[in-house]
Structure formats: structure tokens, C-alpha cells
Amino acid sequence: YLPLVLRRANQVETGIQVQNLSAGQADLTLTYYDRDGVTRPEWTERASAAANDSWSFYTPSAPNLPPGFEGSAVLQATQSVAAIVNQQTQPDAQPFYLGTYVAPRQGANTVYVPFALRGVDGRNSTITVQNTSATASSVDARFVGRDEGLIGRVQVFLPPFAARQIRLADRTDLPATMNAAAVLVADQPIVAIG
């Protein structure tokens, strides 16, 4: 599952690297979903990776994704694979930024995000949560401080396969300064990055 996929959205793009972990060829199918969990037939890419080899899906080169695309994706493979997603500013953007996340392999009804900041030395976290099921899901994001216990909650509704970002800087319903962990509890399996 790839909770955050961008095609030059706000000058940010993603590259998806898939490693075949098996001794046989892996056929790969990558299906993109917009923020509402909607996909289109032309938003599916297919490729193959030889035994122990890798394949890259680079969103700026995906001809059928609209410019400014912001969504998620689901990767299916005929063999065991692992994937990472590189998120970077587009090459001509200043300053240049690069970050990487490991694609979660399976969803769960409870997901833990050990580091969630709001207003700490000018830093703020963004948690991206993706519904991994074909059924809509409600997510209760619970923020827990080291000494304070439960310090805030955010409710998120997720259509099937959709992803939403919880930008803590924008959440005036949370403490102005917060160094916490998050526990995401959902009625359908989810994945999250943060």
C-alpha cells in the first residue's frame, strides 16, 4: 500500500521502487486512487521485475495521471515484493527536498505512529492514512503525550482505498505545542505513514 503518491502536486513528486524478493519473475500491477478513492482504468500501470531485480514507477512519467495528482496507490504482485516511495521536490524547485517511506505491506485496524509533532521548534508532522479495504472506514486518531496521556483526537472518514492527510499544523483542535505519539483506530484495515 502506498498512502501518498504525487505527480508534481505543489512541486512534489514520487518515485516507487519495487524489489522482487523471489526467484521467479514478478508481474506488477500498480493502481492509483485519487483523494476520494476513485480510480480510472488508465490509472493502472503494469510491469515485470525479474528474479531479485527491481522496477521503478516514476509518477511524472505516468502519462495518464493528471498533473497535480495527489492520491494513493495499491501495488499487487504475483511474487513476494517490497517497495519504497521516494518523495521529492521536482528538480527545478528550491530548496530541494527528498524523503523516503517504506510501503506498508498489510493493513490493520490499529496503527501506531510513534512521533507526532505540532508547533515544536517550528516543526509539524503530517500523518497520511489509507483505507486498505473496499469498504468505507472511520478512523479515530488519538494523540498521547508522554506525561499527559490522551491530549487530543481527530476523526477521519476514508472512502474505500482513499487516503487522507492529517496536517497537524492545521489542527486547531489539538494543543498548540505537542510532542506526542498517535494511535489510529479504524473499523476497517488501514495503513499510515507519518
mmCIF file with all atom_site columns, C-alpha atoms in Angstrom:
data_model
loop_
_atom_site.group_PDB
_atom_site.id
_atom_site.type_symbol
_atom_site.label_atom_id
_atom_site.label_alt_id
_atom_site.label_comp_id
_atom_site.label_asym_id
_atom_site.label_entity_id
_atom_site.label_seq_id
_atom_site.pdbx_PDB_ins_code
_atom_site.Cartn_x
_atom_site.Cartn_y
_atom_site.Cartn_z
_atom_site.occupancy
_atom_site.B_iso_or_equiv
_atom_site.pdbx_formal_charge
_atom_site.auth_seq_id
_atom_site.auth_comp_id
_atom_site.auth_asym_id
_atom_site.auth_atom_id
_atom_site.pdbx_PDB_model_num
ATOM 1   C CA . TYR A 1 1   ? 0.000   0.000   0.000   1.00 0.00 ? 1   TYR A CA 1
ATOM 2   C CA . LEU A 1 2   ? 1.230   3.452   -0.946  1.00 0.00 ? 2   LEU A CA 1
ATOM 3   C CA . PRO A 1 3   ? -0.613  6.073   1.138   1.00 0.00 ? 3   PRO A CA 1
ATOM 4   C CA . LEU A 1 4   ? 0.974   9.092   -0.551  1.00 0.00 ? 4   LEU A CA 1
ATOM 5   C CA . VAL A 1 5   ? 1.595   9.350   -4.300  1.00 0.00 ? 5   VAL A CA 1
ATOM 6   C CA . LEU A 1 6   ? 2.126   12.698  -6.045  1.00 0.00 ? 6   LEU A CA 1
ATOM 7   C CA . ARG A 1 7   ? 2.590   13.859  -9.616  1.00 0.00 ? 7   ARG A CA 1
ATOM 8   C CA . ARG A 1 8   ? 4.048   17.321  -9.357  1.00 0.00 ? 8   ARG A CA 1
ATOM 9   C CA . ALA A 1 9   ? 1.476   18.332  -6.769  1.00 0.00 ? 9   ALA A CA 1
ATOM 10  C CA . ASN A 1 10  ? 2.709   21.591  -5.186  1.00 0.00 ? 10  ASN A CA 1
ATOM 11  C CA . GLN A 1 11  ? 6.106   20.928  -6.856  1.00 0.00 ? 11  GLN A CA 1
ATOM 12  C CA . VAL A 1 12  ? 6.423   17.484  -5.223  1.00 0.00 ? 12  VAL A CA 1
ATOM 13  C CA . GLU A 1 13  ? 6.601   14.119  -6.994  1.00 0.00 ? 13  GLU A CA 1
ATOM 14  C CA . THR A 1 14  ? 7.098   10.474  -6.068  1.00 0.00 ? 14  THR A CA 1
ATOM 15  C CA . GLY A 1 15  ? 9.049   7.525   -7.398  1.00 0.00 ? 15  GLY A CA 1
ATOM 16  C CA . ILE A 1 16  ? 8.094   3.992   -6.376  1.00 0.00 ? 16  ILE A CA 1
ATOM 17  C CA . GLN A 1 17  ? 10.811  1.351   -6.301  1.00 0.00 ? 17  GLN A CA 1
ATOM 18  C CA . VAL A 1 18  ? 9.649   -2.273  -6.137  1.00 0.00 ? 18  VAL A CA 1
ATOM 19  C CA . GLN A 1 19  ? 12.063  -5.108  -5.297  1.00 0.00 ? 19  GLN A CA 1
ATOM 20  C CA . ASN A 1 20  ? 11.198  -8.675  -6.332  1.00 0.00 ? 20  ASN A CA 1
ATOM 21  C CA . LEU A 1 21  ? 12.067  -10.897 -3.348  1.00 0.00 ? 21  LEU A CA 1
ATOM 22  C CA . SER A 1 22  ? 11.615  -14.198 -5.164  1.00 0.00 ? 22  SER A CA 1
ATOM 23  C CA . ALA A 1 23  ? 13.499  -16.495 -7.536  1.00 0.00 ? 23  ALA A CA 1
ATOM 24  C CA . GLY A 1 24  ? 10.863  -16.072 -10.265 1.00 0.00 ? 24  GLY A CA 1
ATOM 25  C CA . GLN A 1 25  ? 9.572   -13.182 -12.349 1.00 0.00 ? 25  GLN A CA 1
ATOM 26  C CA . ALA A 1 26  ? 7.091   -10.899 -10.585 1.00 0.00 ? 26  ALA A CA 1
ATOM 27  C CA . ASP A 1 27  ? 4.301   -9.304  -12.596 1.00 0.00 ? 27  ASP A CA 1
ATOM 28  C CA . LEU A 1 28  ? 3.409   -5.948  -11.024 1.00 0.00 ? 28  LEU A CA 1
ATOM 29  C CA . THR A 1 29  ? 0.140   -4.018  -11.155 1.00 0.00 ? 29  THR A CA 1
ATOM 30  C CA . LEU A 1 30  ? 0.035   -0.525  -9.679  1.00 0.00 ? 30  LEU A CA 1
ATOM 31  C CA . THR A 1 31  ? -3.399  1.107   -9.370  1.00 0.00 ? 31  THR A CA 1
ATOM 32  C CA . TYR A 1 32  ? -3.643  4.800   -8.466  1.00 0.00 ? 32  TYR A CA 1
ATOM 33  C CA . TYR A 1 33  ? -6.544  6.273   -6.449  1.00 0.00 ? 33  TYR A CA 1
ATOM 34  C CA . ASP A 1 34  ? -7.420  9.934   -6.051  1.00 0.00 ? 34  ASP A CA 1
ATOM 35  C CA . ARG A 1 35  ? -8.149  11.509  -2.637  1.00 0.00 ? 35  ARG A CA 1
ATOM 36  C CA . ASP A 1 36  ? -11.721 10.176  -2.793  1.00 0.00 ? 36  ASP A CA 1
ATOM 37  C CA . GLY A 1 37  ? -10.675 6.582   -3.520  1.00 0.00 ? 37  GLY A CA 1
ATOM 38  C CA . VAL A 1 38  ? -11.667 6.816   -7.185  1.00 0.00 ? 38  VAL A CA 1
ATOM 39  C CA . THR A 1 39  ? -9.565  5.157   -9.864  1.00 0.00 ? 39  THR A CA 1
ATOM 40  C CA . ARG A 1 40  ? -9.803  5.011   -13.645 1.00 0.00 ? 40  ARG A CA 1
ATOM 41  C CA . PRO A 1 41  ? -8.717  2.207   -15.990 1.00 0.00 ? 41  PRO A CA 1
ATOM 42  C CA . GLU A 1 42  ? -5.969  4.425   -17.425 1.00 0.00 ? 42  GLU A CA 1
ATOM 43  C CA . TRP A 1 43  ? -4.552  4.949   -13.908 1.00 0.00 ? 43  TRP A CA 1
ATOM 44  C CA . THR A 1 44  ? -3.187  1.396   -13.815 1.00 0.00 ? 44  THR A CA 1
ATOM 45  C CA . GLU A 1 45  ? 0.426   0.634   -14.708 1.00 0.00 ? 45  GLU A CA 1
ATOM 46  C CA . ARG A 1 46  ? 1.866   -2.813  -15.338 1.00 0.00 ? 46  ARG A CA 1
ATOM 47  C CA . ALA A 1 47  ? 5.452   -4.009  -15.351 1.00 0.00 ? 47  ALA A CA 1
ATOM 48  C CA . SER A 1 48  ? 7.590   -7.056  -14.597 1.00 0.00 ? 48  SER A CA 1
ATOM 49  C CA . ALA A 1 49  ? 10.632  -7.491  -12.401 1.00 0.00 ? 49  ALA A CA 1
ATOM 50  C CA . ALA A 1 50  ? 12.987  -10.412 -12.944 1.00 0.00 ? 50  ALA A CA 1
ATOM 51  C CA . ALA A 1 51  ? 14.029  -12.610 -10.025 1.00 0.00 ? 51  ALA A CA 1
ATOM 52  C CA . ASN A 1 52  ? 15.632  -10.463 -7.296  1.00 0.00 ? 52  ASN A CA 1
ATOM 53  C CA . ASP A 1 53  ? 15.515  -7.432  -9.594  1.00 0.00 ? 53  ASP A CA 1
ATOM 54  C CA . SER A 1 54  ? 13.635  -4.174  -9.146  1.00 0.00 ? 54  SER A CA 1
ATOM 55  C CA . TRP A 1 55  ? 11.351  -1.882  -11.126 1.00 0.00 ? 55  TRP A CA 1
ATOM 56  C CA . SER A 1 56  ? 10.648  1.831   -10.713 1.00 0.00 ? 56  SER A CA 1
ATOM 57  C CA . PHE A 1 57  ? 7.345   3.603   -11.281 1.00 0.00 ? 57  PHE A CA 1
ATOM 58  C CA . TYR A 1 58  ? 8.017   7.345   -11.609 1.00 0.00 ? 58  TYR A CA 1
ATOM 59  C CA . THR A 1 59  ? 4.836   9.417   -11.390 1.00 0.00 ? 59  THR A CA 1
ATOM 60  C CA . PRO A 1 60  ? 5.994   12.345  -13.597 1.00 0.00 ? 60  PRO A CA 1
ATOM 61  C CA . SER A 1 61  ? 6.457   9.737   -16.361 1.00 0.00 ? 61  SER A CA 1
ATOM 62  C CA . ALA A 1 62  ? 2.983   8.242   -15.846 1.00 0.00 ? 62  ALA A CA 1
ATOM 63  C CA . PRO A 1 63  ? 1.264   9.652   -18.959 1.00 0.00 ? 63  PRO A CA 1
ATOM 64  C CA . ASN A 1 64  ? -2.300  9.077   -17.781 1.00 0.00 ? 64  ASN A CA 1
ATOM 65  C CA . LEU A 1 65  ? -2.052  10.618  -14.310 1.00 0.00 ? 65  LEU A CA 1
ATOM 66  C CA . PRO A 1 66  ? -3.234  14.228  -14.372 1.00 0.00 ? 66  PRO A CA 1
ATOM 67  C CA . PRO A 1 67  ? -0.710  16.960  -13.488 1.00 0.00 ? 67  PRO A CA 1
ATOM 68  C CA . GLY A 1 68  ? -1.027  17.870  -9.825  1.00 0.00 ? 68  GLY A CA 1
ATOM 69  C CA . PHE A 1 69  ? -2.296  14.371  -8.921  1.00 0.00 ? 69  PHE A CA 1
ATOM 70  C CA . GLU A 1 70  ? -2.397  13.771  -5.169  1.00 0.00 ? 70  GLU A CA 1
ATOM 71  C CA . GLY A 1 71  ? -3.594  10.362  -4.055  1.00 0.00 ? 71  GLY A CA 1
ATOM 72  C CA . SER A 1 72  ? -2.589  6.856   -3.102  1.00 0.00 ? 72  SER A CA 1
ATOM 73  C CA . ALA A 1 73  ? -1.898  3.542   -4.817  1.00 0.00 ? 73  ALA A CA 1
ATOM 74  C CA . VAL A 1 74  ? -2.229  -0.194  -4.344  1.00 0.00 ? 74  VAL A CA 1
ATOM 75  C CA . LEU A 1 75  ? 0.546   -2.494  -5.576  1.00 0.00 ? 75  LEU A CA 1
ATOM 76  C CA . GLN A 1 76  ? -0.272  -6.088  -6.478  1.00 0.00 ? 76  GLN A CA 1
ATOM 77  C CA . ALA A 1 77  ? 2.339   -8.669  -7.465  1.00 0.00 ? 77  ALA A CA 1
ATOM 78  C CA . THR A 1 78  ? 2.476   -12.319 -8.475  1.00 0.00 ? 78  THR A CA 1
ATOM 79  C CA . GLN A 1 79  ? 5.525   -12.855 -6.218  1.00 0.00 ? 79  GLN A CA 1
ATOM 80  C CA . SER A 1 80  ? 6.635   -11.525 -2.854  1.00 0.00 ? 80  SER A CA 1
ATOM 81  C CA . VAL A 1 81  ? 7.866   -7.924  -3.221  1.00 0.00 ? 81  VAL A CA 1
ATOM 82  C CA . ALA A 1 82  ? 8.893   -4.968  -1.087  1.00 0.00 ? 82  ALA A CA 1
ATOM 83  C CA . ALA A 1 83  ? 8.572   -1.307  -2.030  1.00 0.00 ? 83  ALA A CA 1
ATOM 84  C CA . ILE A 1 84  ? 9.775   2.127   -1.018  1.00 0.00 ? 84  ILE A CA 1
ATOM 85  C CA . VAL A 1 85  ? 8.453   5.503   -2.082  1.00 0.00 ? 85  VAL A CA 1
ATOM 86  C CA . ASN A 1 86  ? 10.791  8.450   -2.638  1.00 0.00 ? 86  ASN A CA 1
ATOM 87  C CA . GLN A 1 87  ? 9.058   11.783  -2.239  1.00 0.00 ? 87  GLN A CA 1
ATOM 88  C CA . GLN A 1 88  ? 10.963  14.763  -3.597  1.00 0.00 ? 88  GLN A CA 1
ATOM 89  C CA . THR A 1 89  ? 10.529  18.269  -4.843  1.00 0.00 ? 89  THR A CA 1
ATOM 90  C CA . GLN A 1 90  ? 10.641  18.445  -8.613  1.00 0.00 ? 90  GLN A CA 1
ATOM 91  C CA . PRO A 1 91  ? 14.165  19.030  -9.943  1.00 0.00 ? 91  PRO A CA 1
ATOM 92  C CA . ASP A 1 92  ? 13.807  22.789  -10.529 1.00 0.00 ? 92  ASP A CA 1
ATOM 93  C CA . ALA A 1 93  ? 12.263  23.555  -7.107  1.00 0.00 ? 93  ALA A CA 1
ATOM 94  C CA . GLN A 1 94  ? 14.323  25.316  -4.440  1.00 0.00 ? 94  GLN A CA 1
ATOM 95  C CA . PRO A 1 95  ? 15.107  24.197  -1.843  1.00 0.00 ? 95  PRO A CA 1
ATOM 96  C CA . PHE A 1 96  ? 15.358  20.569  -2.954  1.00 0.00 ? 96  PHE A CA 1
ATOM 97  C CA . TYR A 1 97  ? 13.812  18.013  -0.581  1.00 0.00 ? 97  TYR A CA 1
ATOM 98  C CA . LEU A 1 98  ? 13.953  14.211  -0.562  1.00 0.00 ? 98  LEU A CA 1
ATOM 99  C CA . GLY A 1 99  ? 12.254  11.809  1.833   1.00 0.00 ? 99  GLY A CA 1
ATOM 100 C CA . THR A 1 100 ? 11.549  8.083   1.726   1.00 0.00 ? 100 THR A CA 1
ATOM 101 C CA . TYR A 1 101 ? 8.975   5.800   3.284   1.00 0.00 ? 101 TYR A CA 1
ATOM 102 C CA . VAL A 1 102 ? 8.667   2.022   3.259   1.00 0.00 ? 102 VAL A CA 1
ATOM 103 C CA . ALA A 1 103 ? 5.379   0.914   1.728   1.00 0.00 ? 103 ALA A CA 1
ATOM 104 C CA . PRO A 1 104 ? 3.306   -0.895  4.371   1.00 0.00 ? 104 PRO A CA 1
ATOM 105 C CA . ARG A 1 105 ? 2.604   -4.474  3.299   1.00 0.00 ? 105 ARG A CA 1
ATOM 106 C CA . GLN A 1 106 ? -0.736  -5.001  5.026   1.00 0.00 ? 106 GLN A CA 1
ATOM 107 C CA . GLY A 1 107 ? -3.410  -3.071  6.825   1.00 0.00 ? 107 GLY A CA 1
ATOM 108 C CA . ALA A 1 108 ? -4.542  -3.337  10.438  1.00 0.00 ? 108 ALA A CA 1
ATOM 109 C CA . ASN A 1 109 ? -7.401  -1.910  12.480  1.00 0.00 ? 109 ASN A CA 1
ATOM 110 C CA . THR A 1 110 ? -4.925  -0.274  14.874  1.00 0.00 ? 110 THR A CA 1
ATOM 111 C CA . VAL A 1 111 ? -1.829  1.506   13.582  1.00 0.00 ? 111 VAL A CA 1
ATOM 112 C CA . TYR A 1 112 ? 0.806   3.232   15.711  1.00 0.00 ? 112 TYR A CA 1
ATOM 113 C CA . VAL A 1 113 ? 2.668   6.402   14.736  1.00 0.00 ? 113 VAL A CA 1
ATOM 114 C CA . PRO A 1 114 ? 5.359   6.939   17.388  1.00 0.00 ? 114 PRO A CA 1
ATOM 115 C CA . PHE A 1 115 ? 6.243   10.548  16.525  1.00 0.00 ? 115 PHE A CA 1
ATOM 116 C CA . ALA A 1 116 ? 3.699   13.354  16.024  1.00 0.00 ? 116 ALA A CA 1
ATOM 117 C CA . LEU A 1 117 ? 4.737   16.997  16.437  1.00 0.00 ? 117 LEU A CA 1
ATOM 118 C CA . ARG A 1 118 ? 2.753   20.212  16.424  1.00 0.00 ? 118 ARG A CA 1
ATOM 119 C CA . GLY A 1 119 ? 4.464   23.565  16.956  1.00 0.00 ? 119 GLY A CA 1
ATOM 120 C CA . VAL A 1 120 ? 7.731   22.138  18.330  1.00 0.00 ? 120 VAL A CA 1
ATOM 121 C CA . ASP A 1 121 ? 10.627  24.399  17.267  1.00 0.00 ? 121 ASP A CA 1
ATOM 122 C CA . GLY A 1 122 ? 8.697   25.259  14.111  1.00 0.00 ? 122 GLY A CA 1
ATOM 123 C CA . ARG A 1 123 ? 8.167   21.611  13.160  1.00 0.00 ? 123 ARG A CA 1
ATOM 124 C CA . ASN A 1 124 ? 4.839   19.962  12.438  1.00 0.00 ? 124 ASN A CA 1
ATOM 125 C CA . SER A 1 125 ? 4.042   16.390  11.429  1.00 0.00 ? 125 SER A CA 1
ATOM 126 C CA . THR A 1 126 ? 1.706   15.188  8.724   1.00 0.00 ? 126 THR A CA 1
ATOM 127 C CA . ILE A 1 127 ? 0.193   11.727  9.085   1.00 0.00 ? 127 ILE A CA 1
ATOM 128 C CA . THR A 1 128 ? -1.184  10.110  5.935   1.00 0.00 ? 128 THR A CA 1
ATOM 129 C CA . VAL A 1 129 ? -3.680  7.297   6.477   1.00 0.00 ? 129 VAL A CA 1
ATOM 130 C CA . GLN A 1 130 ? -5.016  4.988   3.742   1.00 0.00 ? 130 GLN A CA 1
ATOM 131 C CA . ASN A 1 131 ? -8.034  2.677   3.799   1.00 0.00 ? 131 ASN A CA 1
ATOM 132 C CA . THR A 1 132 ? -6.908  -0.748  2.518   1.00 0.00 ? 132 THR A CA 1
ATOM 133 C CA . SER A 1 133 ? -10.387 -2.215  2.144   1.00 0.00 ? 133 SER A CA 1
ATOM 134 C CA . ALA A 1 134 ? -13.243 -1.975  -0.350  1.00 0.00 ? 134 ALA A CA 1
ATOM 135 C CA . THR A 1 135 ? -15.499 -0.672  2.465   1.00 0.00 ? 135 THR A CA 1
ATOM 136 C CA . ALA A 1 136 ? -15.523 2.903   3.797   1.00 0.00 ? 136 ALA A CA 1
ATOM 137 C CA . SER A 1 137 ? -13.827 3.380   7.158   1.00 0.00 ? 137 SER A CA 1
ATOM 138 C CA . SER A 1 138 ? -13.902 5.792   10.073  1.00 0.00 ? 138 SER A CA 1
ATOM 139 C CA . VAL A 1 139 ? -10.577 6.467   11.755  1.00 0.00 ? 139 VAL A CA 1
ATOM 140 C CA . ASP A 1 140 ? -10.106 7.811   15.270  1.00 0.00 ? 140 ASP A CA 1
ATOM 141 C CA . ALA A 1 141 ? -6.624  9.334   15.584  1.00 0.00 ? 141 ALA A CA 1
ATOM 142 C CA . ARG A 1 142 ? -5.756  9.533   19.281  1.00 0.00 ? 142 ARG A CA 1
ATOM 143 C CA . PHE A 1 143 ? -2.770  11.645  20.329  1.00 0.00 ? 143 PHE A CA 1
ATOM 144 C CA . VAL A 1 144 ? -0.980  10.625  23.515  1.00 0.00 ? 144 VAL A CA 1
ATOM 145 C CA . GLY A 1 145 ? 1.588   12.786  25.339  1.00 0.00 ? 145 GLY A CA 1
ATOM 146 C CA . ARG A 1 146 ? 4.434   11.291  27.350  1.00 0.00 ? 146 ARG A CA 1
ATOM 147 C CA . ASP A 1 147 ? 3.210   12.657  30.655  1.00 0.00 ? 147 ASP A CA 1
ATOM 148 C CA . GLU A 1 148 ? -0.306  13.880  29.884  1.00 0.00 ? 148 GLU A CA 1
ATOM 149 C CA . GLY A 1 149 ? -1.973  10.763  28.468  1.00 0.00 ? 149 GLY A CA 1
ATOM 150 C CA . LEU A 1 150 ? -4.668  11.449  25.860  1.00 0.00 ? 150 LEU A CA 1
ATOM 151 C CA . ILE A 1 151 ? -4.265  15.057  24.684  1.00 0.00 ? 151 ILE A CA 1
ATOM 152 C CA . GLY A 1 152 ? -6.409  15.145  21.538  1.00 0.00 ? 152 GLY A CA 1
ATOM 153 C CA . ARG A 1 153 ? -8.418  13.262  18.941  1.00 0.00 ? 153 ARG A CA 1
ATOM 154 C CA . VAL A 1 154 ? -9.075  13.715  15.234  1.00 0.00 ? 154 VAL A CA 1
ATOM 155 C CA . GLN A 1 155 ? -11.788 11.869  13.304  1.00 0.00 ? 155 GLN A CA 1
ATOM 156 C CA . VAL A 1 156 ? -11.210 10.999  9.641   1.00 0.00 ? 156 VAL A CA 1
ATOM 157 C CA . PHE A 1 157 ? -13.593 9.376   7.154   1.00 0.00 ? 157 PHE A CA 1
ATOM 158 C CA . LEU A 1 158 ? -11.977 7.299   4.403   1.00 0.00 ? 158 LEU A CA 1
ATOM 159 C CA . PRO A 1 159 ? -13.773 6.022   1.291   1.00 0.00 ? 159 PRO A CA 1
ATOM 160 C CA . PRO A 1 160 ? -12.538 2.622   0.018   1.00 0.00 ? 160 PRO A CA 1
ATOM 161 C CA . PHE A 1 161 ? -8.801  2.731   -0.883  1.00 0.00 ? 161 PHE A CA 1
ATOM 162 C CA . ALA A 1 162 ? -8.689  6.508   -0.293  1.00 0.00 ? 162 ALA A CA 1
ATOM 163 C CA . ALA A 1 163 ? -6.017  8.300   1.714   1.00 0.00 ? 163 ALA A CA 1
ATOM 164 C CA . ARG A 1 164 ? -6.210  11.464  3.788   1.00 0.00 ? 164 ARG A CA 1
ATOM 165 C CA . GLN A 1 165 ? -3.528  13.637  5.301   1.00 0.00 ? 165 GLN A CA 1
ATOM 166 C CA . ILE A 1 166 ? -3.816  14.844  8.869   1.00 0.00 ? 166 ILE A CA 1
ATOM 167 C CA . ARG A 1 167 ? -1.697  18.015  8.823   1.00 0.00 ? 167 ARG A CA 1
ATOM 168 C CA . LEU A 1 168 ? -1.099  18.715  12.487  1.00 0.00 ? 168 LEU A CA 1
ATOM 169 C CA . ALA A 1 169 ? -0.132  22.357  11.810  1.00 0.00 ? 169 ALA A CA 1
ATOM 170 C CA . ASP A 1 170 ? -3.700  22.949  10.581  1.00 0.00 ? 170 ASP A CA 1
ATOM 171 C CA . ARG A 1 171 ? -5.422  21.230  13.530  1.00 0.00 ? 171 ARG A CA 1
ATOM 172 C CA . THR A 1 172 ? -6.533  23.984  15.895  1.00 0.00 ? 172 THR A CA 1
ATOM 173 C CA . ASP A 1 173 ? -8.435  21.341  17.889  1.00 0.00 ? 173 ASP A CA 1
ATOM 174 C CA . LEU A 1 174 ? -5.082  19.938  19.114  1.00 0.00 ? 174 LEU A CA 1
ATOM 175 C CA . PRO A 1 175 ? -2.713  21.573  21.615  1.00 0.00 ? 175 PRO A CA 1
ATOM 176 C CA . ALA A 1 176 ? -0.634  24.395  20.080  1.00 0.00 ? 176 ALA A CA 1
ATOM 177 C CA . THR A 1 177 ? 2.558   22.623  21.162  1.00 0.00 ? 177 THR A CA 1
ATOM 178 C CA . MET A 1 178 ? 2.510   18.850  21.088  1.00 0.00 ? 178 MET A CA 1
ATOM 179 C CA . ASN A 1 179 ? 5.221   16.174  21.175  1.00 0.00 ? 179 ASN A CA 1
ATOM 180 C CA . ALA A 1 180 ? 3.158   13.019  21.103  1.00 0.00 ? 180 ALA A CA 1
ATOM 181 C CA . ALA A 1 181 ? 2.533   9.588   19.665  1.00 0.00 ? 181 ALA A CA 1
ATOM 182 C CA . ALA A 1 182 ? -0.577  8.699   17.708  1.00 0.00 ? 182 ALA A CA 1
ATOM 183 C CA . VAL A 1 183 ? -2.761  5.604   17.816  1.00 0.00 ? 183 VAL A CA 1
ATOM 184 C CA . LEU A 1 184 ? -5.052  5.261   14.804  1.00 0.00 ? 184 LEU A CA 1
ATOM 185 C CA . VAL A 1 185 ? -8.085  3.029   15.394  1.00 0.00 ? 185 VAL A CA 1
ATOM 186 C CA . ALA A 1 186 ? -10.335 2.170   12.449  1.00 0.00 ? 186 ALA A CA 1
ATOM 187 C CA . ASP A 1 187 ? -13.313 -0.060  11.718  1.00 0.00 ? 187 ASP A CA 1
ATOM 188 C CA . GLN A 1 188 ? -11.601 -1.321  8.525   1.00 0.00 ? 188 GLN A CA 1
ATOM 189 C CA . PRO A 1 189 ? -7.907  -2.133  7.962   1.00 0.00 ? 189 PRO A CA 1
ATOM 190 C CA . ILE A 1 190 ? -5.703  0.915   7.335   1.00 0.00 ? 190 ILE A CA 1
ATOM 191 C CA . VAL A 1 191 ? -2.038  1.797   6.833   1.00 0.00 ? 191 VAL A CA 1
ATOM 192 C CA . ALA A 1 192 ? -0.344  5.039   7.812   1.00 0.00 ? 192 ALA A CA 1
ATOM 193 C CA . ILE A 1 193 ? 2.874   6.948   7.394   1.00 0.00 ? 193 ILE A CA 1
ATOM 194 C CA . GLY A 1 194 ? 3.928   9.936   9.420   1.00 0.00 ? 194 GLY A CA 1
#
